[in-house]
XYZ file of C-alpha atoms in Angstrom:
672
model
C 78.684 96.518 106.343
C 75.351 98.172 105.982
C 74.296 98.783 109.581
C 73.797 102.528 109.942
C 76.182 103.657 112.629
C 78.296 106.776 112.876
C 81.428 104.891 113.740
C 83.473 104.178 110.659
C 86.794 106.108 110.650
C 88.113 107.955 107.604
C 84.711 107.700 105.917
C 83.003 111.064 105.886
C 80.565 112.872 103.643
C 83.282 113.600 101.119
C 84.256 109.931 100.809
C 80.900 108.142 101.013
C 78.806 110.534 99.025
C 76.347 111.181 101.842
C 74.858 114.527 100.991
C 71.600 115.128 102.809
C 71.281 118.633 101.419
C 71.146 117.375 97.831
C 67.911 118.137 96.026
C 65.932 115.100 94.943
C 64.508 116.829 91.895
C 67.694 117.179 89.888
C 66.906 116.962 86.211
C 70.179 115.134 85.543
C 69.478 112.224 87.881
C 68.548 109.079 86.003
C 65.674 106.971 87.306
C 66.181 104.204 89.810
C 67.711 101.040 88.401
C 64.863 98.818 87.252
C 65.175 96.021 84.684
C 65.394 97.448 81.169
C 62.518 96.702 78.786
C 62.778 93.459 76.807
C 64.338 93.651 73.392
C 62.017 94.048 70.458
C 62.913 91.643 67.724
C 61.842 93.343 64.497
C 63.157 92.404 61.112
C 65.141 95.059 59.290
C 63.436 96.250 56.100
C 66.569 97.688 54.566
C 68.888 95.268 52.799
C 71.781 97.693 52.608
C 74.763 96.600 54.717
C 72.726 93.746 56.104
C 75.636 91.799 57.560
C 77.197 94.913 59.043
C 73.871 95.915 60.581
C 73.353 92.459 62.056
C 76.785 92.522 63.654
C 76.144 95.983 65.079
C 72.764 94.968 66.477
C 74.254 91.867 68.084
C 76.904 93.963 69.786
C 74.342 96.489 71.025
C 72.079 93.732 72.309
C 75.004 92.171 74.160
C 75.560 95.507 75.893
C 71.885 95.819 76.779
C 70.953 98.587 74.339
C 67.609 98.446 72.544
C 68.335 98.283 68.821
C 64.985 99.566 67.588
C 64.238 102.600 69.738
C 66.235 105.675 70.554
C 68.278 104.739 73.601
C 66.950 106.432 76.720
C 69.058 107.810 79.554
C 67.768 105.002 81.785
C 68.920 102.333 79.310
C 72.376 103.899 79.092
C 72.606 104.097 82.870
C 71.672 100.426 83.316
C 74.139 99.414 80.624
C 76.869 101.282 82.483
C 75.948 99.670 85.813
C 75.924 96.180 84.311
C 79.343 96.737 82.776
C 80.837 97.122 86.284
C 80.685 93.357 86.718
C 81.908 92.428 83.261
C 84.748 89.938 83.204
C 88.070 91.522 84.039
C 89.494 90.614 80.637
C 86.816 92.838 79.103
C 87.610 95.766 81.396
C 91.407 95.775 81.732
C 92.187 95.322 78.066
C 92.443 98.716 76.345
C 91.732 102.421 76.590
C 88.078 103.519 76.295
C 86.950 103.999 72.710
C 86.364 107.723 73.269
C 89.833 108.252 74.784
C 92.752 109.196 72.526
C 96.428 109.962 73.070
C 97.898 113.280 71.974
C 101.176 115.101 72.378
C 103.665 114.302 75.107
C 103.150 115.390 78.707
C 106.551 117.065 78.526
C 106.012 120.244 76.478
C 109.647 121.351 76.220
C 110.620 120.796 72.577
C 114.304 120.287 73.336
C 113.544 117.438 75.747
C 113.956 113.822 74.695
C 110.464 113.228 76.117
C 108.807 115.653 73.706
C 106.456 114.309 71.055
C 104.133 116.246 68.758
C 101.506 113.493 68.774
C 101.086 109.831 69.625
C 101.219 107.375 66.744
C 100.933 103.715 67.613
C 103.944 101.681 66.602
C 103.259 98.999 64.015
C 103.984 95.413 65.145
C 106.851 94.828 62.682
C 108.768 97.828 63.977
C 107.907 97.080 67.597
C 109.386 93.590 67.445
C 112.775 94.982 66.464
C 112.956 97.668 69.155
C 114.051 97.348 72.737
C 112.920 99.311 75.737
C 114.382 99.936 79.133
C 111.140 98.976 80.847
C 109.160 95.780 80.715
C 106.117 97.295 79.067
C 105.099 95.932 75.713
C 106.893 97.734 72.928
C 103.850 97.455 70.684
C 102.282 100.291 72.721
C 105.188 102.597 72.003
C 104.788 105.725 69.955
C 106.320 105.381 66.510
C 107.683 108.929 66.655
C 109.232 109.096 70.130
C 109.428 105.403 71.197
C 107.726 106.278 74.478
C 104.752 104.467 75.975
C 101.238 105.955 76.274
C 102.122 106.810 79.871
C 104.162 109.774 78.609
C 101.392 111.133 76.352
C 98.516 113.444 77.193
C 94.813 112.656 76.946
C 92.513 113.837 74.224
C 88.735 113.581 74.036
C 87.382 114.072 70.558
C 83.767 113.021 70.292
C 81.952 115.085 67.702
C 78.532 113.740 68.588
C 78.619 115.133 72.145
C 77.635 118.583 73.294
C 80.248 120.689 75.038
C 78.324 120.923 78.314
C 78.011 117.130 78.432
C 81.704 116.420 78.105
C 83.078 118.722 80.821
C 83.327 115.917 83.396
C 85.247 113.814 80.856
C 87.641 116.729 80.418
C 88.126 116.745 84.208
C 88.861 113.033 84.080
C 91.452 113.529 81.324
C 93.243 116.205 83.365
C 93.307 113.978 86.456
C 94.708 111.115 84.406
C 97.444 113.330 82.934
C 98.505 114.681 86.345
C 98.752 111.165 87.728
C 100.733 110.024 84.691
C 103.232 112.833 85.312
C 103.858 111.328 88.756
C 104.141 107.793 87.361
C 106.632 109.006 84.740
C 108.836 110.634 87.403
C 108.855 107.411 89.412
C 109.805 105.510 86.262
C 112.584 107.953 85.338
C 114.205 107.647 88.760
C 113.767 103.859 88.812
C 115.345 103.520 85.362
C 118.269 105.678 86.462
C 118.803 103.479 89.478
C 118.505 100.299 87.406
C 121.128 101.537 84.963
C 123.807 101.074 87.612
C 125.837 97.951 86.903
C 124.549 94.951 88.786
C 121.203 96.632 89.518
C 121.590 96.022 93.248
C 120.395 98.193 96.051
C 123.911 98.334 97.506
C 125.302 99.932 94.338
C 122.415 102.377 94.233
C 123.375 103.536 97.699
C 127.004 104.190 96.653
C 126.504 106.523 93.712
C 126.042 110.239 94.160
C 123.244 112.254 92.663
C 125.216 113.389 89.631
C 125.772 109.758 88.547
C 122.233 108.502 89.062
C 120.242 111.573 88.165
C 121.971 113.407 85.385
C 120.943 116.904 84.408
C 118.730 115.608 81.612
C 116.728 113.460 84.021
C 116.365 116.392 86.383
C 115.009 118.574 83.606
C 112.578 115.867 82.562
C 111.242 115.590 86.091
C 110.778 119.338 86.539
C 109.056 119.653 83.145
C 106.592 116.924 84.101
C 105.848 118.683 87.384
C 105.249 121.934 85.478
C 102.742 120.122 83.268
C 100.988 118.716 86.327
C 100.785 122.177 87.908
C 99.361 123.695 84.731
C 96.767 120.925 84.402
C 95.797 121.340 88.057
C 94.927 124.987 87.450
C 92.819 124.002 84.469
C 91.188 121.282 86.564
C 89.734 123.851 88.975
C 87.844 125.476 86.122
C 86.548 122.235 84.629
C 83.948 121.367 87.266
C 80.711 120.438 85.549
C 77.509 122.377 86.101
C 75.487 119.169 85.972
C 76.003 118.432 89.674
C 73.721 119.473 92.537
C 75.195 122.163 94.792
C 76.362 119.889 97.614
C 78.027 117.368 95.335
C 79.687 120.139 93.351
C 81.287 121.531 96.514
C 82.682 118.124 97.494
C 84.169 117.588 94.035
C 85.655 121.083 94.121
C 87.388 120.202 97.402
C 88.954 117.165 95.742
C 90.229 119.260 92.841
C 91.609 121.916 95.203
C 93.545 119.231 97.084
C 95.136 118.134 93.794
C 96.054 121.743 92.990
C 97.638 122.339 96.415
C 99.738 119.169 96.158
C 100.925 120.212 92.689
C 102.013 123.618 93.962
C 103.931 122.119 96.908
C 105.588 119.493 94.714
C 106.639 122.091 92.128
C 108.158 124.315 94.811
C 110.087 121.471 96.447
C 111.193 119.984 93.131
C 112.484 123.292 91.863
C 114.391 123.948 95.065
C 115.823 120.433 95.217
C 116.907 119.983 91.614
C 118.328 123.476 91.206
C 120.563 122.961 94.197
C 124.168 122.611 93.073
C 126.420 119.888 94.321
C 129.304 121.449 96.161
C 132.867 120.858 95.061
C 133.657 119.555 98.504
C 131.117 116.756 98.100
C 132.519 115.843 94.683
C 136.117 115.654 95.952
C 135.461 113.467 98.979
C 138.191 111.027 99.776
C 137.582 107.300 99.608
C 137.506 107.187 103.378
C 134.846 109.855 103.597
C 132.890 108.369 100.733
C 132.695 105.004 102.504
C 131.387 106.798 105.556
C 128.654 108.290 103.399
C 127.544 105.031 101.811
C 124.108 105.454 103.313
C 123.651 108.848 101.685
C 122.943 108.114 98.053
C 121.330 109.952 95.248
C 118.098 108.178 96.030
C 118.295 109.548 99.573
C 119.005 113.035 98.281
C 116.271 112.927 95.677
C 113.473 111.195 97.550
C 114.274 112.991 100.794
C 112.921 116.111 99.166
C 109.905 115.046 97.116
C 108.856 111.429 97.712
C 106.037 112.205 100.133
C 104.804 115.115 98.022
C 104.874 113.057 94.803
C 103.012 110.130 96.327
C 100.523 112.443 98.046
C 99.731 113.967 94.659
C 99.027 110.490 93.233
C 96.763 109.780 96.218
C 94.835 113.037 95.709
C 94.463 112.308 91.988
C 93.056 108.874 92.784
C 90.605 110.419 95.269
C 89.446 112.870 92.587
C 89.066 110.061 90.034
C 87.091 107.889 92.459
C 84.831 110.834 93.251
C 84.031 111.412 89.579
C 83.412 107.700 89.093
C 81.232 107.511 92.213
C 79.119 110.459 91.024
C 78.417 108.633 87.782
C 77.634 105.360 89.583
C 75.282 107.302 91.878
C 73.490 108.807 88.897
C 74.662 112.387 89.435
C 76.526 112.482 86.116
C 74.982 111.313 82.844
C 76.023 108.239 80.916
C 76.297 109.248 77.268
C 75.979 107.447 73.977
C 78.460 107.811 71.164
C 76.239 107.580 68.105
C 79.260 107.262 65.853
C 80.398 103.902 67.238
C 77.114 103.064 69.000
C 78.553 102.563 72.457
C 78.171 104.089 75.900
C 80.514 106.796 77.202
C 81.396 106.849 80.892
C 84.242 107.311 83.352
C 86.397 104.132 83.111
C 85.786 101.494 85.749
C 88.668 101.007 88.257
C 89.922 97.753 86.618
C 90.115 99.619 83.312
C 91.681 102.782 84.750
C 94.317 101.040 86.880
C 94.562 97.695 85.079
C 95.188 98.744 81.464
C 98.916 98.911 80.815
C 100.268 102.486 80.717
C 96.853 104.060 81.229
C 97.933 105.436 84.624
C 101.018 103.340 85.448
C 103.326 100.696 83.958
C 101.417 97.518 84.826
C 103.821 95.215 82.938
C 106.765 96.492 84.947
C 104.786 95.989 88.153
C 104.265 92.327 87.312
C 108.018 91.840 86.896
C 108.798 93.558 90.184
C 106.215 91.493 92.020
C 108.065 88.278 91.177
C 111.502 89.822 91.822
C 110.536 91.124 95.263
C 109.140 87.770 96.431
C 112.352 86.071 95.271
C 114.399 88.666 97.178
C 112.427 87.828 100.314
C 113.003 84.129 99.683
C 116.775 84.525 99.428
C 116.987 86.931 102.354
C 115.636 84.284 104.744
C 119.050 82.639 104.783
C 117.942 79.133 105.684
C 116.687 78.149 102.247
C 116.087 74.549 103.344
C 113.728 75.707 106.052
C 112.017 77.950 103.524
C 111.604 75.153 101.008
C 110.192 72.875 103.701
C 107.257 75.187 104.347
C 103.895 73.577 103.783
C 103.475 73.740 100.045
C 99.748 74.362 100.330
C 100.234 77.336 102.665
C 102.940 78.839 100.475
C 100.839 78.507 97.353
C 97.880 80.022 99.183
C 100.041 83.107 99.731
C 101.414 83.273 96.195
C 98.435 82.355 94.014
C 96.361 85.473 94.794
C 99.392 87.457 93.655
C 99.581 85.608 90.350
C 102.647 83.600 91.428
C 103.355 79.911 91.947
C 106.080 77.854 93.599
C 107.470 74.965 91.576
C 110.753 73.109 92.062
C 111.990 75.674 94.607
C 111.481 78.489 92.086
C 108.965 81.310 92.356
C 107.539 82.110 88.951
C 104.512 83.715 87.377
C 101.435 81.644 86.781
C 101.102 80.600 83.175
C 97.696 82.211 83.008
C 97.513 85.980 82.864
C 95.859 87.481 85.989
C 92.869 88.658 83.978
C 92.184 85.109 82.777
C 92.012 83.574 86.268
C 88.301 84.425 86.522
C 89.005 87.209 88.960
C 86.168 89.450 89.998
C 86.855 93.225 89.788
C 87.659 93.639 93.496
C 90.105 90.715 93.762
C 91.721 91.942 90.543
C 92.106 95.417 92.041
C 93.689 93.903 95.157
C 96.479 92.373 93.078
C 96.783 95.493 90.914
C 97.145 97.900 93.849
C 99.667 95.574 95.497
C 101.815 95.584 92.357
C 101.874 99.367 92.039
C 102.736 99.606 95.730
C 105.804 97.468 95.070
C 106.716 99.668 92.136
C 106.373 102.871 94.145
C 108.157 101.809 97.318
C 110.693 99.274 95.969
C 111.744 100.012 92.413
C 112.148 103.705 93.254
C 114.771 102.797 95.860
C 112.771 104.468 98.646
C 112.637 101.255 100.677
C 116.440 101.443 101.135
C 116.673 105.202 101.602
C 117.479 107.028 104.803
C 114.000 108.485 104.735
C 112.477 105.003 104.895
C 114.897 103.892 107.615
C 114.060 106.923 109.731
C 110.334 106.463 109.225
C 110.437 102.758 110.093
C 112.663 103.226 113.125
C 110.469 106.000 114.473
C 107.417 103.769 114.127
C 109.151 100.815 115.793
C 110.352 102.967 118.685
C 107.051 104.741 119.071
C 105.300 103.973 122.309
C 101.606 103.745 121.717
C 100.152 106.483 123.877
C 96.931 105.894 125.746
C 94.067 106.761 123.410
C 92.188 109.954 124.081
C 88.607 110.895 123.365
C 85.347 108.993 123.611
C 84.927 105.227 123.602
C 84.486 105.047 119.837
C 87.662 107.018 119.132
C 89.664 104.931 121.612
C 88.407 101.714 120.006
C 89.589 102.653 116.535
C 92.931 104.006 117.737
C 93.636 100.730 119.506
C 93.024 98.783 116.270
C 94.943 101.088 113.989
C 97.727 99.440 111.968
C 100.987 101.220 112.801
C 103.024 102.207 109.742
C 104.953 105.219 108.392
C 102.401 107.890 107.577
C 103.021 107.911 103.829
C 102.614 104.114 103.666
C 99.434 104.298 105.760
C 98.019 106.970 103.436
C 98.825 104.853 100.378
C 97.183 101.754 101.851
C 94.059 103.713 102.764
C 93.899 105.170 99.268
C 94.185 101.708 97.710
C 91.500 100.092 99.862
C 88.983 102.494 101.401
C 87.495 103.943 98.225
C 87.148 100.490 96.666
C 85.319 99.374 99.819
C 82.811 102.192 99.319
C 82.270 101.283 95.655
C 82.254 97.473 95.917
C 82.427 95.880 99.367
C 84.611 95.534 102.447
C 85.490 91.871 102.002
C 87.921 90.854 99.257
C 87.595 87.122 98.663
C 89.647 85.225 96.107
C 87.661 83.187 93.552
C 89.394 80.030 94.796
C 88.114 80.732 98.327
C 84.565 81.144 97.059
C 84.874 77.787 95.353
C 86.047 76.163 98.609
C 83.122 77.677 100.497
C 80.770 76.337 97.836
C 82.223 72.832 98.147
C 81.972 72.955 101.950
C 78.314 73.968 101.832
C 77.561 71.233 99.309
C 79.033 68.708 101.739
C 76.506 69.920 104.300
C 73.516 68.146 102.769
C 70.936 70.218 104.613
C 72.144 73.630 103.355
C 70.776 74.729 99.990
C 70.428 78.519 100.227
C 71.948 81.571 101.949
C 70.507 84.695 103.556
C 72.848 87.673 103.982
C 72.158 90.389 106.541
C 73.972 93.717 106.195
C 74.596 93.137 102.477
C 75.555 96.734 101.603
C 75.912 97.051 97.826
C 75.188 93.343 97.384
C 78.635 92.758 95.850
C 79.352 89.611 97.880
C 75.796 88.388 97.289
C 76.433 88.818 93.564
C 79.615 86.708 93.800
C 77.719 83.994 95.691
C 74.967 84.121 93.091
C 77.539 83.732 90.296
C 78.808 80.579 92.011
C 75.324 79.096 91.929
C 74.171 79.814 95.477
C 70.528 80.587 96.084
C 70.905 83.801 98.074
C 68.612 86.458 99.533
C 70.160 89.742 100.679
C 68.924 92.308 103.222
C 70.301 95.570 104.523
C 68.897 98.122 106.948
C 69.728 100.854 104.401
C 70.062 99.485 100.847
C 71.921 101.763 98.472
C 69.344 103.791 96.535
C 69.242 106.288 93.647
C 69.834 109.954 94.403
C 66.196 110.873 93.763
C 65.037 108.728 96.713
C 66.168 111.348 99.216
C 63.490 110.347 101.728
C 65.083 106.922 102.168
C 67.811 106.371 104.762
C 71.205 106.657 103.020
C 73.790 103.936 103.566
C 76.653 105.403 105.591
C 79.197 102.937 104.235
C 78.423 103.075 100.521
C 76.444 106.285 100.056
C 74.509 106.220 96.779
C 76.560 103.484 95.107
C 74.132 101.482 93.001
C 73.735 97.831 94.062
C 75.225 94.803 92.323
C 72.412 92.560 93.512
C 68.789 92.884 94.576
C 69.213 93.960 98.209
C 65.929 94.251 100.107
C 65.390 96.582 103.027
C 65.399 94.543 106.179
C 66.630 94.154 109.748
C 66.035 91.600 112.496
C 62.268 91.840 111.986
C 62.563 90.895 108.296
C 64.902 88.039 109.183
C 62.267 86.659 111.550
C 59.678 86.848 108.818
C 62.023 85.164 106.344
C 62.722 82.299 108.748
C 59.197 81.900 110.104
C 59.068 78.463 108.510
C 61.168 76.345 110.865
C 62.079 73.942 108.055
C 63.390 76.838 105.966
C 65.871 77.842 108.684
C 67.352 74.337 108.794
C 68.289 74.540 105.130
C 69.582 78.120 105.180
C 73.032 79.481 105.989
C 73.312 82.921 107.594
C 75.964 85.128 105.954
C 77.408 88.018 107.958
C 80.085 89.984 106.119
C 81.904 92.682 108.063
C 79.175 93.139 110.695
C 79.723 96.614 112.188
C 81.723 96.970 115.418
C 80.387 98.774 118.465
C 76.942 97.481 117.529
C 74.664 94.636 118.564
C 73.710 93.917 114.945
C 75.745 90.709 114.594
C 74.662 89.157 117.896
C 71.017 90.083 117.291
C 71.011 88.431 113.872
C 72.791 85.338 115.194
C 70.391 84.961 118.146
C 67.348 85.331 115.893
C 68.771 82.868 113.372
C 69.461 80.270 116.068
C 66.034 80.720 117.685
C 64.438 79.608 114.414
C 66.624 76.509 114.195
C 69.410 77.872 111.990
C 72.458 75.610 111.996
C 75.035 77.066 109.571
C 76.747 80.461 109.755
C 79.245 82.033 107.325
C 81.207 84.840 108.944
C 83.525 87.098 106.943
C 85.530 89.500 109.060
C 87.977 89.759 111.953
C 87.853 88.218 115.397
C 88.711 90.611 118.231
C 89.091 93.231 115.551
C 87.035 95.763 113.624
C 83.990 93.592 112.927
C 81.235 92.327 115.164
C 81.350 92.330 118.951
C 82.789 90.201 121.727
C 79.290 88.973 122.618
C 78.721 87.861 119.020
C 82.000 85.938 119.019
C 81.105 84.320 122.343
C 77.697 83.168 121.053
C 79.225 81.845 117.842
C 81.899 79.816 119.646
C 79.476 78.568 122.290
C 76.616 77.426 120.059
C 78.389 76.467 116.820
C 81.372 74.389 115.765
C 84.041 75.717 113.383
C 84.004 73.674 110.153
C 86.251 75.640 107.756
C 88.563 78.628 107.942
C 90.043 80.516 104.969
C 92.144 83.655 104.638
C 90.615 86.491 102.665
C 92.720 88.773 100.481
C 94.201 91.320 102.856
C 95.329 94.890 102.258
C 97.975 95.294 104.939
C 95.600 96.866 107.447
C 93.216 93.979 108.079
C 93.245 90.344 109.165
C 90.076 89.055 107.552
C 88.986 85.433 107.362
C 85.997 83.579 105.964
C 84.827 80.957 108.462
C 82.021 78.399 108.262
C 80.323 77.272 111.492
């Protein structure tokens, strides 16, 4: 990643942030990220609230804010950028301090989902209540006993000007629309789970009146109405702080959300207002057995599943765009003078990882374990299953937060956020869990719609690709799946690739790579070519590697419009010091022959249809380089056949580890 080629599919101007028409003189663009000035240690003259002031200053210093001068926009921006790589347990712990919960998303007063305002349940009351979901009851509202997922967003920061907070208002609307979708999924899943035995077979044998009573139907339609209303308001909330080109792209994202809301509302209204005929109700037992495959889940999801999930996907695209614009410096990072903290769009681990912020994370964890156990029992030959290599089985389960002990699959004792996960590996597990919740707990996986989609894909004959060589190449490597599943996978992975990096490596794999390099006595530092945002270089640096990173187009601030913009990551600010460099800079770096002997070359996702990988490898070897770390696919979407031939001919494979995969890739980390 990082080589400038026009060959990456599904990554266009709207997704990467490449906007060549953007003015470089925008007054809202913060300066390029340079190290903040050192802290000035001056003794406080006032004795009033001395302990409180000391605690506040310590907290501000920890966040990188100067305690003695008025915080500049540059300081706030750097503080925000540094917080991207905070430990996951600091990010996925709670709602942002400036974010508050208000009334229920369902505005119909007669509905059981209605609430006049969120009031957090006190622990003593929470311990005595029970909920139908697995979410922690301590997050429930004391008035309505519903989780924060069912409550709307409120932004009430008195110290901010109205024109500064418009993009936060847009974020709140996007969050509320997505929560409406998550609530509908949860309502249907709870209805299905209420059937005795909670088995898929029983779900498929109950008609729509039994699984989705009138009250549930009304709740679903009211939530869709709220989403439609918020979508209209979203179109008018676009901030004036953006340059013209970026404003148009963001407007396109918001329009896509609005269109999906309108389609979903139309289909939902038509589906749920449709009366069940008397003939269907009075079916004989013989006819009912013949209709076992036509359940309420089939009837319900057959009408709105794709539209509901598409709306969630569009909401996520709009959220990522807002977040990207702030990371790129197009939107300001603000300071809340009241609590002396920075105000920004939540980072992805916070937005998706905090329970009931956008979805029921606790329930997803439960389903993750249940689904793997279902797969285990469905294999039939349990003895053969148990005799699998324990190391291989644990390698599959551990990245998912599961372990295999005494023939039982159970959750790891440590919480996922305490396993020293980096943000991207955490997001891999998080997106996988919500995928299970969407496709499994909803009953869609056993619906006729899913069966038809899967059978059509299996029976599909891959037609000969059309178009130019580049288009044919990507079509040949496309992962075949039902369209809605393919769209969901792309939504989960592609935007995170733009913001972080294309390789998702588990912390345990990084540790193994570190141990392997330490066993090679001659290797003591690493040089990465095509480093992109420097995210992987940052992870290597955190593990104690001495690493130098180059890229032909390092990600740069918006004001540096004369510099070549990275086509993979746009204006995403780097996680590490990535220098501008290509093969020429690599030659200069390795001009000392002794230096090359002690250096490992790191190539992560070298671009396909390009000679970049083979050129770097040939140059590295010509200077006496002896160790190569390759992260990517073989005969896939990284590198070239010539690069693979040179690597296998001139080097010997030492180690081979699976990377965390997203369902559309087959990535490995190999040491040669």
